[in-house]
mmCIF file of C-alpha atoms and ligand atoms in Angstrom:
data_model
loop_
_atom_site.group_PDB
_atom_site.id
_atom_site.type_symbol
_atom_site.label_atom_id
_atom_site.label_comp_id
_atom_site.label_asym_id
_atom_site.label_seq_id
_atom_site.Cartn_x
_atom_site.Cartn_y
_atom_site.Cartn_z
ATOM 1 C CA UNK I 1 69.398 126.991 115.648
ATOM 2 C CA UNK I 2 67.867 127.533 119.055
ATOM 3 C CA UNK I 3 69.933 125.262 121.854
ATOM 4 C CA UNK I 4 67.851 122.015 122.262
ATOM 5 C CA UNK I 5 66.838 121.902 118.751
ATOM 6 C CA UNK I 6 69.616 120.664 116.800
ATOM 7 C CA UNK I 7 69.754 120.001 113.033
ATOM 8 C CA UNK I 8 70.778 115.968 112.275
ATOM 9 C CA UNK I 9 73.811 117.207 110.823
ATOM 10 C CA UNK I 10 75.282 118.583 114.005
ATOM 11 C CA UNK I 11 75.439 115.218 114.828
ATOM 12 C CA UNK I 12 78.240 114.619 112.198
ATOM 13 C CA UNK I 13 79.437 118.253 111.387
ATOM 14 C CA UNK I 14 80.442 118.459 115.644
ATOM 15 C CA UNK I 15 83.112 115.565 115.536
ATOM 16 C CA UNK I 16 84.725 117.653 112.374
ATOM 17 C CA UNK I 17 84.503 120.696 113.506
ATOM 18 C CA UNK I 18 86.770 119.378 116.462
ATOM 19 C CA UNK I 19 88.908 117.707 114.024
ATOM 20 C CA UNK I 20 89.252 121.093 112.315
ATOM 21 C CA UNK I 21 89.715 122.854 115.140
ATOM 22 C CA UNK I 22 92.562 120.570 116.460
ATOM 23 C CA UNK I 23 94.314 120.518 113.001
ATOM 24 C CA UNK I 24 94.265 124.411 112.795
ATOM 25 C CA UNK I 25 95.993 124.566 116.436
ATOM 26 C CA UNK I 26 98.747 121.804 115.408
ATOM 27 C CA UNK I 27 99.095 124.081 112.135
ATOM 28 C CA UNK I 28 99.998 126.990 114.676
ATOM 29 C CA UNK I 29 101.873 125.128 117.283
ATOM 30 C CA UNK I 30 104.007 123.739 114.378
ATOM 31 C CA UNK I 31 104.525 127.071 112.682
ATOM 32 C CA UNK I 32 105.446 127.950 116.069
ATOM 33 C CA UNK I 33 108.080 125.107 116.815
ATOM 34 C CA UNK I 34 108.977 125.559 113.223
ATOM 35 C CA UNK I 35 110.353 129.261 114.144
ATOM 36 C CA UNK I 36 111.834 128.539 117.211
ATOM 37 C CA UNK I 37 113.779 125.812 115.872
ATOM 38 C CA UNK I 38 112.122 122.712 118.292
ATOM 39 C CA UNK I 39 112.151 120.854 115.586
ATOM 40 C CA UNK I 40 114.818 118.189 115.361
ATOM 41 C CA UNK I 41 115.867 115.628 112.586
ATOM 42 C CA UNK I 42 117.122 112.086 114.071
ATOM 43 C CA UNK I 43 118.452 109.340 111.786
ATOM 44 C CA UNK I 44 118.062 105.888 111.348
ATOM 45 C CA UNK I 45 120.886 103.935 109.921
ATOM 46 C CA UNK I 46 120.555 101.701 106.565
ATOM 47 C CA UNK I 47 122.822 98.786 106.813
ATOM 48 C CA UNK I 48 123.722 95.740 104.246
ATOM 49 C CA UNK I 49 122.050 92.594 105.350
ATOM 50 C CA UNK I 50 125.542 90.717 104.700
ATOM 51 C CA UNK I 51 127.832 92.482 106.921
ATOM 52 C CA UNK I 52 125.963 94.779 108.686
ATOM 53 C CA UNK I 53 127.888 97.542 107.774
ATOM 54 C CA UNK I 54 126.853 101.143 107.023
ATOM 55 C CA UNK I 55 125.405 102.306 103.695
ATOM 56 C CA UNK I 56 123.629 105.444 104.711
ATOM 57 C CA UNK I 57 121.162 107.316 106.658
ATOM 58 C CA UNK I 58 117.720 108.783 106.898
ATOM 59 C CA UNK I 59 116.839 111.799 107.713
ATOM 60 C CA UNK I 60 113.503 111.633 110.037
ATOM 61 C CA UNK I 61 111.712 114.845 111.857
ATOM 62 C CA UNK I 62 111.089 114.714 115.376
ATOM 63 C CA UNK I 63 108.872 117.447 117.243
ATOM 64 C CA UNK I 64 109.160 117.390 120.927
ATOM 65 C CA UNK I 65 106.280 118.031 122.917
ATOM 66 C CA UNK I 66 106.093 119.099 126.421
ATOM 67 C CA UNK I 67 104.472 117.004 127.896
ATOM 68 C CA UNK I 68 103.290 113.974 124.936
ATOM 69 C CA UNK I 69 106.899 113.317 124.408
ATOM 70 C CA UNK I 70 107.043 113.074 120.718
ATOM 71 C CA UNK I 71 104.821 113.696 118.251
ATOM 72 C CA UNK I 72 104.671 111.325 115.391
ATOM 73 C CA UNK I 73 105.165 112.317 112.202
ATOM 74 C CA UNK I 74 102.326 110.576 110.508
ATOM 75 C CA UNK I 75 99.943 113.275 112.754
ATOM 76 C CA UNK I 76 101.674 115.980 112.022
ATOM 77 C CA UNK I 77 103.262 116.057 108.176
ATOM 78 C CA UNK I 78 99.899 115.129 106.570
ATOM 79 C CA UNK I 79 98.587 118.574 108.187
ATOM 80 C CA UNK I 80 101.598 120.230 107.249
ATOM 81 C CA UNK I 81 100.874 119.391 103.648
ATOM 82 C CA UNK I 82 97.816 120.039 103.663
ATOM 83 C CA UNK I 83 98.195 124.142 105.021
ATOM 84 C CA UNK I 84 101.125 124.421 102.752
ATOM 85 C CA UNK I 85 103.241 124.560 106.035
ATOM 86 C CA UNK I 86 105.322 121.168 104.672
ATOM 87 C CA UNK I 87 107.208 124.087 101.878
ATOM 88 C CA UNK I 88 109.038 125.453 104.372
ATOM 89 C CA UNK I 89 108.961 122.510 106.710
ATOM 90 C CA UNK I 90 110.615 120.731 104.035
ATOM 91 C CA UNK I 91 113.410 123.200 103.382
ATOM 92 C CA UNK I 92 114.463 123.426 107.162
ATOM 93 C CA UNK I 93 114.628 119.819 107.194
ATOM 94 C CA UNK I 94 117.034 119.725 104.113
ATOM 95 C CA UNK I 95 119.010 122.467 105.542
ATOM 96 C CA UNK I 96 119.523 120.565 108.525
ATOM 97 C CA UNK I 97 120.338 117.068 106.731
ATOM 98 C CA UNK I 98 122.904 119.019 104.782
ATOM 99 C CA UNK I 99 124.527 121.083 107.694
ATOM 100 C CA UNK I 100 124.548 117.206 109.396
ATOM 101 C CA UNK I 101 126.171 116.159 106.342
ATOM 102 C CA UNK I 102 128.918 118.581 106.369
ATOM 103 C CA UNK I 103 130.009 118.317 109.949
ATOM 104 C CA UNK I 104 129.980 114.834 109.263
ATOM 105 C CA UNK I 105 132.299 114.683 106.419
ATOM 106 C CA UNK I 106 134.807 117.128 108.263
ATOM 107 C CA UNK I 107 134.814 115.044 111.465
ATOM 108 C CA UNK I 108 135.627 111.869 109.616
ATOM 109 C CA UNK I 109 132.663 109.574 109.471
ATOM 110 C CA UNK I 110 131.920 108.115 106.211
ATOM 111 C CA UNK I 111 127.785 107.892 106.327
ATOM 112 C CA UNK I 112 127.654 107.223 102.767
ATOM 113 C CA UNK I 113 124.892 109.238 101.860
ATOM 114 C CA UNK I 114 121.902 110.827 103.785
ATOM 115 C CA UNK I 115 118.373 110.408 102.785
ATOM 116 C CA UNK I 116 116.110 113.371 103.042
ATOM 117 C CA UNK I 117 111.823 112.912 102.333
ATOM 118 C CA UNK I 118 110.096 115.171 100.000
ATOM 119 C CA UNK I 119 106.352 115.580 100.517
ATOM 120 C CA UNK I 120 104.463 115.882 96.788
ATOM 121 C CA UNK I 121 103.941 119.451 97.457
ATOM 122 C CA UNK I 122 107.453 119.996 97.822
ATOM 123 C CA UNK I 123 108.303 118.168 95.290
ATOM 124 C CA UNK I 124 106.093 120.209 92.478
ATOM 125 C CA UNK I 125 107.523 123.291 93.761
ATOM 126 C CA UNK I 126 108.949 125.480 90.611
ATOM 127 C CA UNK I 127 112.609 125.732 90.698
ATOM 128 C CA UNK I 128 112.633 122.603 93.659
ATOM 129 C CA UNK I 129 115.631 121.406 91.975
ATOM 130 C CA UNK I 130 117.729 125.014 92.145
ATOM 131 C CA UNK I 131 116.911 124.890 95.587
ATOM 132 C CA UNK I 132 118.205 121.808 96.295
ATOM 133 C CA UNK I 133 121.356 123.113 94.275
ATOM 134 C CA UNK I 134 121.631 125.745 95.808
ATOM 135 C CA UNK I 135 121.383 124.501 99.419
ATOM 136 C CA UNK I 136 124.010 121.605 98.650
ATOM 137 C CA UNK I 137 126.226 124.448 97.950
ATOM 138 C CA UNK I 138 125.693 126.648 100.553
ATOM 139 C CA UNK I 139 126.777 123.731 102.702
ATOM 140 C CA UNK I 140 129.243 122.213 100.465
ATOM 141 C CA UNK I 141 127.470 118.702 100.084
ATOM 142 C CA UNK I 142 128.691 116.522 96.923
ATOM 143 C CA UNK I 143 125.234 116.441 95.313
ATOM 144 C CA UNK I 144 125.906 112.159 95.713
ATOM 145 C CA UNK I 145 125.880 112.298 99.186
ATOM 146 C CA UNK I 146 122.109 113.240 98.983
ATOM 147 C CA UNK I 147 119.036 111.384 98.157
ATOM 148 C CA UNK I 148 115.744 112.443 97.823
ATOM 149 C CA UNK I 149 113.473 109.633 98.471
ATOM 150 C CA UNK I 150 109.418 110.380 97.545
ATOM 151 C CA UNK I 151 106.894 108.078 97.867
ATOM 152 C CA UNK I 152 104.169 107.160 95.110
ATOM 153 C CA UNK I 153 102.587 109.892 95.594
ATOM 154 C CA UNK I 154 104.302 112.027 94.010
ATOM 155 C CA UNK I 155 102.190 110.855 90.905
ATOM 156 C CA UNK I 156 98.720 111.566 92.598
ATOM 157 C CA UNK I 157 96.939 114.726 90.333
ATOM 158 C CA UNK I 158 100.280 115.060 88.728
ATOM 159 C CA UNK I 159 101.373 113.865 85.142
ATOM 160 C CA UNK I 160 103.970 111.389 84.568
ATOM 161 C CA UNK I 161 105.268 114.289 82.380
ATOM 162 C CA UNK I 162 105.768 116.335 84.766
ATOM 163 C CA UNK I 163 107.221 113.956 87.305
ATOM 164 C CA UNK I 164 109.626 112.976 84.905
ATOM 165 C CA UNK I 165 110.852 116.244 84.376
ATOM 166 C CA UNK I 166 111.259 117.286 87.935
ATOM 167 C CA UNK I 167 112.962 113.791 88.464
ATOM 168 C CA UNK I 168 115.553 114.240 85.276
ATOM 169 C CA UNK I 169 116.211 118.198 86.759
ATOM 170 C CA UNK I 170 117.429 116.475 89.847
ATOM 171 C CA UNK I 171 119.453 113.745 88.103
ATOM 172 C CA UNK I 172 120.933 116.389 86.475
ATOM 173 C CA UNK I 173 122.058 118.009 89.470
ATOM 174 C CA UNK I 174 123.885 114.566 90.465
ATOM 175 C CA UNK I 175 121.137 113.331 93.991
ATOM 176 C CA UNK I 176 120.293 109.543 94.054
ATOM 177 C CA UNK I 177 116.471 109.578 93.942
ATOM 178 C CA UNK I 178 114.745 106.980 96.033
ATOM 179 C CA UNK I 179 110.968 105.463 95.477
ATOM 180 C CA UNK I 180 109.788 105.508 99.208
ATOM 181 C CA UNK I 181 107.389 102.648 100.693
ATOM 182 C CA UNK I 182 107.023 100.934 97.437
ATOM 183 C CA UNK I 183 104.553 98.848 96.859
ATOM 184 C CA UNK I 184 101.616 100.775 99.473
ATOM 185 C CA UNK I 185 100.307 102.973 97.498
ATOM 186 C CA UNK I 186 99.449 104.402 93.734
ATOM 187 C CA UNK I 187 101.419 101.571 92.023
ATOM 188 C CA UNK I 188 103.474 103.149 89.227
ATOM 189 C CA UNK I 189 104.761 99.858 87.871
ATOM 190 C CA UNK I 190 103.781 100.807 84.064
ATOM 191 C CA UNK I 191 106.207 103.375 83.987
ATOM 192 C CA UNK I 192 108.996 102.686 86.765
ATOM 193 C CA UNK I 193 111.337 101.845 83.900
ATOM 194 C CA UNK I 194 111.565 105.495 83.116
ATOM 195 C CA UNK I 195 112.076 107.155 85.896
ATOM 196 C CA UNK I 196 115.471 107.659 86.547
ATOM 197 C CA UNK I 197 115.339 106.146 90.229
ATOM 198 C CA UNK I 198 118.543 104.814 91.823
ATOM 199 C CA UNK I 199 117.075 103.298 94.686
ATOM 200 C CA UNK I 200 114.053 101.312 95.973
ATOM 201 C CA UNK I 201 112.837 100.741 99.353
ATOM 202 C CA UNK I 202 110.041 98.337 99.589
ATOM 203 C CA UNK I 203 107.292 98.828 101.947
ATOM 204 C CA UNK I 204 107.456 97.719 105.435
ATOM 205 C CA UNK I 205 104.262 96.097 105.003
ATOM 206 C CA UNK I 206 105.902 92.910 103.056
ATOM 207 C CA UNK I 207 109.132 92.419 104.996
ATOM 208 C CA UNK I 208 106.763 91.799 108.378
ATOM 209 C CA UNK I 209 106.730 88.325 109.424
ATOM 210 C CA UNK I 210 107.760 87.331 105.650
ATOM 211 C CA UNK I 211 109.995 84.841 107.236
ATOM 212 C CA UNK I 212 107.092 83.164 108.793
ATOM 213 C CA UNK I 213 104.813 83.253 106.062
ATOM 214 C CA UNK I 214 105.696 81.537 102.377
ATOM 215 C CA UNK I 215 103.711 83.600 100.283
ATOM 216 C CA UNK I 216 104.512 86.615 101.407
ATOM 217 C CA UNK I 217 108.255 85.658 101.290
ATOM 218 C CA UNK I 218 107.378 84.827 97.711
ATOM 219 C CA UNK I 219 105.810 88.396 97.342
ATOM 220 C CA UNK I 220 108.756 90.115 99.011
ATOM 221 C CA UNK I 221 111.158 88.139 96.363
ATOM 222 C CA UNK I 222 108.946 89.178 93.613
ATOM 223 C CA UNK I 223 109.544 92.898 94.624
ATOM 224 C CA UNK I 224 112.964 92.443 94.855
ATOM 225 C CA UNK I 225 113.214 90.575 91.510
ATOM 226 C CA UNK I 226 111.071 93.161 90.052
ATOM 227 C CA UNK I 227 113.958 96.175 91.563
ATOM 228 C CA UNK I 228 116.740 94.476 90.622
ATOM 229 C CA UNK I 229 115.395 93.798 86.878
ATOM 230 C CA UNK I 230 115.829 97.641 86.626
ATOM 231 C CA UNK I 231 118.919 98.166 88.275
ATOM 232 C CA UNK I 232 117.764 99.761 90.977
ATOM 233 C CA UNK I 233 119.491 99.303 94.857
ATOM 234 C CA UNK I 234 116.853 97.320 97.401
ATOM 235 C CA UNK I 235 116.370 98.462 100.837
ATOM 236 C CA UNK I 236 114.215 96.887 102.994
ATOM 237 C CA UNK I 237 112.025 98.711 105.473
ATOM 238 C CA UNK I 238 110.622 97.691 109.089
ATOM 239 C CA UNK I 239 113.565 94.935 109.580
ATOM 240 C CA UNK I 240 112.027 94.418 113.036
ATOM 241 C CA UNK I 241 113.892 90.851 113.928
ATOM 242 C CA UNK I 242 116.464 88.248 113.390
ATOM 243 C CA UNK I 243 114.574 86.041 111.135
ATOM 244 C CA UNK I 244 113.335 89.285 108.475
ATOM 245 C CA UNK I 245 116.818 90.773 108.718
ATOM 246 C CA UNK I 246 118.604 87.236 107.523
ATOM 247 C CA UNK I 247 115.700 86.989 105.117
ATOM 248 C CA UNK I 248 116.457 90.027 103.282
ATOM 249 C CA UNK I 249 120.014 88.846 103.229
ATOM 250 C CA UNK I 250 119.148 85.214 101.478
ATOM 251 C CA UNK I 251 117.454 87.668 99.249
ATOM 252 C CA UNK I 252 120.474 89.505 98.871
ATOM 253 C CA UNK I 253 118.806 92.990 99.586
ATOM 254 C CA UNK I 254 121.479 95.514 99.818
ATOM 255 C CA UNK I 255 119.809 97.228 102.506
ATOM 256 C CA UNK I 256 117.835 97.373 105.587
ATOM 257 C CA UNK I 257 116.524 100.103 107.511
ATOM 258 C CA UNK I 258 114.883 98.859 110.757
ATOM 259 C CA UNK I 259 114.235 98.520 114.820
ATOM 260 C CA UNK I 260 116.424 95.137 114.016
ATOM 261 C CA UNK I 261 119.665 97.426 113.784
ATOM 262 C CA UNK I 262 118.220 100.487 115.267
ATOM 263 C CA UNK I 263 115.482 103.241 115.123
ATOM 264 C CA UNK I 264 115.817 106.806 114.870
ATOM 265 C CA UNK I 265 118.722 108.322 117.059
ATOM 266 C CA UNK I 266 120.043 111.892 117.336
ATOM 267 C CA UNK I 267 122.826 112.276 115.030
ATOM 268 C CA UNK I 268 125.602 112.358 118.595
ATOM 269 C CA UNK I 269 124.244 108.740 118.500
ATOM 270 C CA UNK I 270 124.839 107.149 115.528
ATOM 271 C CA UNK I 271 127.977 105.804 115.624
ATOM 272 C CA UNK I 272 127.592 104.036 119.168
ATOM 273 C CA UNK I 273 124.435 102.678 117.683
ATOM 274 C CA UNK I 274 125.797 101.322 114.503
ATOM 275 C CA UNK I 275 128.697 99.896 116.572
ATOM 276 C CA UNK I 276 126.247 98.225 119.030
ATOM 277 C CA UNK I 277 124.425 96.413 116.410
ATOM 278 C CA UNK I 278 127.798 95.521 114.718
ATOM 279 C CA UNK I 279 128.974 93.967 117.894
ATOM 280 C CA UNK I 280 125.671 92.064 119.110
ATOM 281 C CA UNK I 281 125.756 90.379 114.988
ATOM 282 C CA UNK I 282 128.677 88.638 116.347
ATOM 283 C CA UNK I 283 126.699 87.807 119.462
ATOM 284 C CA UNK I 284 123.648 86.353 117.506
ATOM 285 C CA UNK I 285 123.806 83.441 115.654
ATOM 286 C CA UNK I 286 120.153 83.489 114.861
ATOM 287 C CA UNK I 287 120.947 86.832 113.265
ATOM 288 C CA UNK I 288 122.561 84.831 110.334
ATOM 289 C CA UNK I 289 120.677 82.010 109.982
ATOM 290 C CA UNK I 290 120.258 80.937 106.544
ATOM 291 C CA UNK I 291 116.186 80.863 105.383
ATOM 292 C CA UNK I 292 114.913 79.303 102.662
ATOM 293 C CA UNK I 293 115.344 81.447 99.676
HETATM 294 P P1 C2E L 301 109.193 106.824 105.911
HETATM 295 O O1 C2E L 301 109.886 107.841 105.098
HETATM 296 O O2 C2E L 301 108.771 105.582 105.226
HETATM 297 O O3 C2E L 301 110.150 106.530 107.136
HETATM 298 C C1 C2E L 301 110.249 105.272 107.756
HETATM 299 C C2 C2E L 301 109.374 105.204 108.973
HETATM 300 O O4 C2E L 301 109.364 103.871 109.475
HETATM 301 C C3 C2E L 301 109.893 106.064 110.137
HETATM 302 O O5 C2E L 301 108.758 106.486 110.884
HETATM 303 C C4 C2E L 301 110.692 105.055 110.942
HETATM 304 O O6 C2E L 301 110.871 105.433 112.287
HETATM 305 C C5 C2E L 301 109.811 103.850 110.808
HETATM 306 N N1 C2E L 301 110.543 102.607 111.004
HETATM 307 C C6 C2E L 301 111.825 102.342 110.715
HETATM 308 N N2 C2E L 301 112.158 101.079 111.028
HETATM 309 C C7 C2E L 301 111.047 100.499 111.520
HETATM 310 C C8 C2E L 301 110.746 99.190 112.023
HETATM 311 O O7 C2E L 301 111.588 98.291 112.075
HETATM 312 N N3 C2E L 301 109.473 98.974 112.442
HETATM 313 C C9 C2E L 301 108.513 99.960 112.415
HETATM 314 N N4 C2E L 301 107.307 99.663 112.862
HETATM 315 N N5 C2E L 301 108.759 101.203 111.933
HETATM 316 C C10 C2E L 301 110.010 101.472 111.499
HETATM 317 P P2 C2E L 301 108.567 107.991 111.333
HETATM 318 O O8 C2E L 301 109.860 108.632 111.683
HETATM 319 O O9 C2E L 301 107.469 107.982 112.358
HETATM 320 O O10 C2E L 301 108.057 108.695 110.023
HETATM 321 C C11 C2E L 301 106.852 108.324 109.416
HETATM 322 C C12 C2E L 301 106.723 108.965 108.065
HETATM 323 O O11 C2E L 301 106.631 110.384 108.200
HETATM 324 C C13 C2E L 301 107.927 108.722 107.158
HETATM 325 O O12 C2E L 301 107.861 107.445 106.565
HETATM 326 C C14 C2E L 301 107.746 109.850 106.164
HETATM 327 O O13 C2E L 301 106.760 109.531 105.220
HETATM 328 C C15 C2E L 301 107.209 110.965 107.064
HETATM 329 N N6 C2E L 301 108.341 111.826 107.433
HETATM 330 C C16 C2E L 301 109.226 111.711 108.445
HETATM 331 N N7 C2E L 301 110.124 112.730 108.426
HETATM 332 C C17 C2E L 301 109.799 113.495 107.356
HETATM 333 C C18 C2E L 301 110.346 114.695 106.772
HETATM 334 O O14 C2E L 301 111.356 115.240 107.226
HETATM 335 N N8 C2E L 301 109.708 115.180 105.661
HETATM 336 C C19 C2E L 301 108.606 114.579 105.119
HETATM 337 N N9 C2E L 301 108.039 115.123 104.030
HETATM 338 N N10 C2E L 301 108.090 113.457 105.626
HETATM 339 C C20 C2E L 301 108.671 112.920 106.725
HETATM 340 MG MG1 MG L 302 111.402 107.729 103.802
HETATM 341 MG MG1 MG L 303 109.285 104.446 103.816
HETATM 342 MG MG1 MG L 304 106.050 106.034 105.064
#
C-alpha cells in the first residue's frame, strides 16, 4: 500500500507489530543475559505465622537491566514461555536453587527446603523428572529439600492423566510439590484430592486486606479449611501487614510468604533479613494481635 493510503487494519495490526517487535528483542536480550549468566535468583523467606520462624525459601529470578533496574518477571517469563526460551531458563534456575542449596547446607543454615517454579512447558517436558534427579545429584540435594511449586496451569491443554503422571514421577523421586497461587486461575478443585500435592499456597489475591473485610476473611478460611481437609501445608501469599500476617496466624496457616517479613533478597541476605523481622516481632505488638477468627 502506497504511503498515505493505509488499509483500516494498519490501524490495529501497527500497535502489534510493535508488540511483536519488542517481544522478539526481549526474547534476544534474554537469551543473551541467559548466556552470560546476568541472570540472578533472589529468595524470599516463608515463615510460620506463630513464631515467625523459618520454614523455607523461594526461589525468584531477577534480570538486571542497565539502566530499568529490574525487570519484572511477569514481563519477561510469559515471553520466555511462549519462544520456548523458559526450557532452558528453567533449568539454569534449578541449577542455581540447587548449587544455593548445597552451599547452604555445608555452611550451616538450616533453610528447610527451597522452592523452585516450573512454567507448564517445563513441566510437560519428557524425562522432566530425570532431570530434576539428576540435577539434585549432581549437587547433592536430599530430593526433600526441594519443591516444585506449579501453578494451575499446569492443567491448561493438558490431561489430568498426564499431570498426574508427571506429578507421581516426581513424588517418586522424593520433591514436595506445591500448587502455586491457588485459587486465581483454572480451578482444579474436582480433582485436587488426587494429586499428590504436599503443599498449598493460596493466592495473594484473598489474603489482601482480608483482615479488613469479613467476607473475604470468610473466603480466605474457606480456602484454608478446604487445604487442610486434604492434608495439605497452607502458605499464605502477599502477607503485606500486621493485621493479614496475625490473620493468617488466628487461621493457623503454617506459612507466610510476604513484604510483611520480607521480599526477595540475594541469598548473602537472608539471614540478616530473617533475623530483622524476628527481632522487630518482638518490637510490634500489633504484629500479634489476636483477630477474630
Ligand atoms: P509467584 O511464584 O507466585 O511468586 C510470588 C510473587 O509475589 C513474587 O513476584 C514475589 O516477589 C511477590 N510477592 C511476595 N510477597 C509479596 C507481597 O507481600 N506483596 C506483593 N504485592 N507481592 C509479593 P515476582 O518475583 O515478581 O514473580 C512473579 C511471578 O513470576 C512468580 O509468581 C512466578 O509465577 C514467576 N516467576 C518468578 N521466578 C520464576 C522462575 O524462576 N521460573 C518461573 N517459571 N517463573 C518464575
Ligand atoms: Mg511461586
Ligand atoms: Mg504464587
Ligand atoms: Mg504468580
Amino acid at each position: 500500500a502506497k504511503e498515505g493510503d493505509a488499509p483500516k487494519y494498519k490501524f490495529f495490526s501497527a500497535p502489534l507489530n510493535e508488540r511483536l517487535q519488542a517481544e522478539m528483542l526481549t526474547e534476544t536480550l534474554l537469551r543473551a543475559a541467559l548466556k552470560t549468566h546476568q541472570l540472578q535468583l533472589f529468595y524470599q523467606p516463608q515463615v510460620c505465622p506463630q513464631q515467625g520462624k523459618l520454614i523455607g525459601l523461594e526461589a525468584l529470578i531477577r534480570w538486571p537491566h542497565e539502566t530499568r533496574g529490574f525487570i519484572p518477571p511477569n514481563e519477561f517469563i510469559p515471553i520466555a514461555e511462549k519462544t520456548g526460551l523458559i526450557l532452558e531458563l528453567g533449568q539454569y534456575v534449578l541449577n542455581e536453587a540447587c548449587k544455593q542449596a548445597a552451599h547452604w547446607t555445608h555452611s550451616g543454615f538450616d533453610f528447610r527446603q527451597i522452592s523452585v517454579n516450573v512454567s507448564p512447558l517445563q513441566f510437560r517436558q519428557t524425562n522432566f523428572a530425570k532431570t530434576v534427579k539428576r540435577t539434585l545429584q549432581t549437587y547433592g540435594v536430599p530430593a526433600n529439600h526441594l519443591c516444585l511449586e506449579v501453578t494451575e496451569n499446569v492443567f491448561v491443554d493438558t490431561s489430568e492423566k498426564l499431570v498426574l503422571n508427571i506429578l507421581s514421577e516426581l513424588q517418586k523421586i522424593g520433591v514436595q510439590l506445591s500448587l502455586d497461587d491457588f485459587g486465581s486461575g483454572y480451578s482444579s478443585l474436582t480433582y485436587l484430592h488426587r494429586l499428590p500435592f504436599q503443599e498449598l499456597k493460596i493466592d495473594r489475591a484473598f489474603l489482601t486486606h482480608a483482615d479488613r473485610h469479613e467476607q473475604k476473611e470468610q473466603l480466605f478460611q474457606a480456602i484454608v479449611g478446604l487445604g487442610r481437609s486434604l492434608g495439605l501445608r497452607i502458605i499464605a501469599e502477599g502477607a503485606e501487614t500486621a493485621g493479614e500476617y496475625a490473620l493468617t496466624a488466628a487461621h493457623r496457616c503454617d506459612g507466610i510468604q510476604g513484604y510483611f517479613c520480607s521480599a526477595a533478597v540475594p541469598a548473602g541476605d537472608i539471614q540478616a533479613r530473617i533475623s530483622a523481622f524476628q527481632r522487630s516481632l518482638g518490637h510490634k505488638p500489633e504484629a500479634t494481635i489476636e483477630t477474630s477468627a
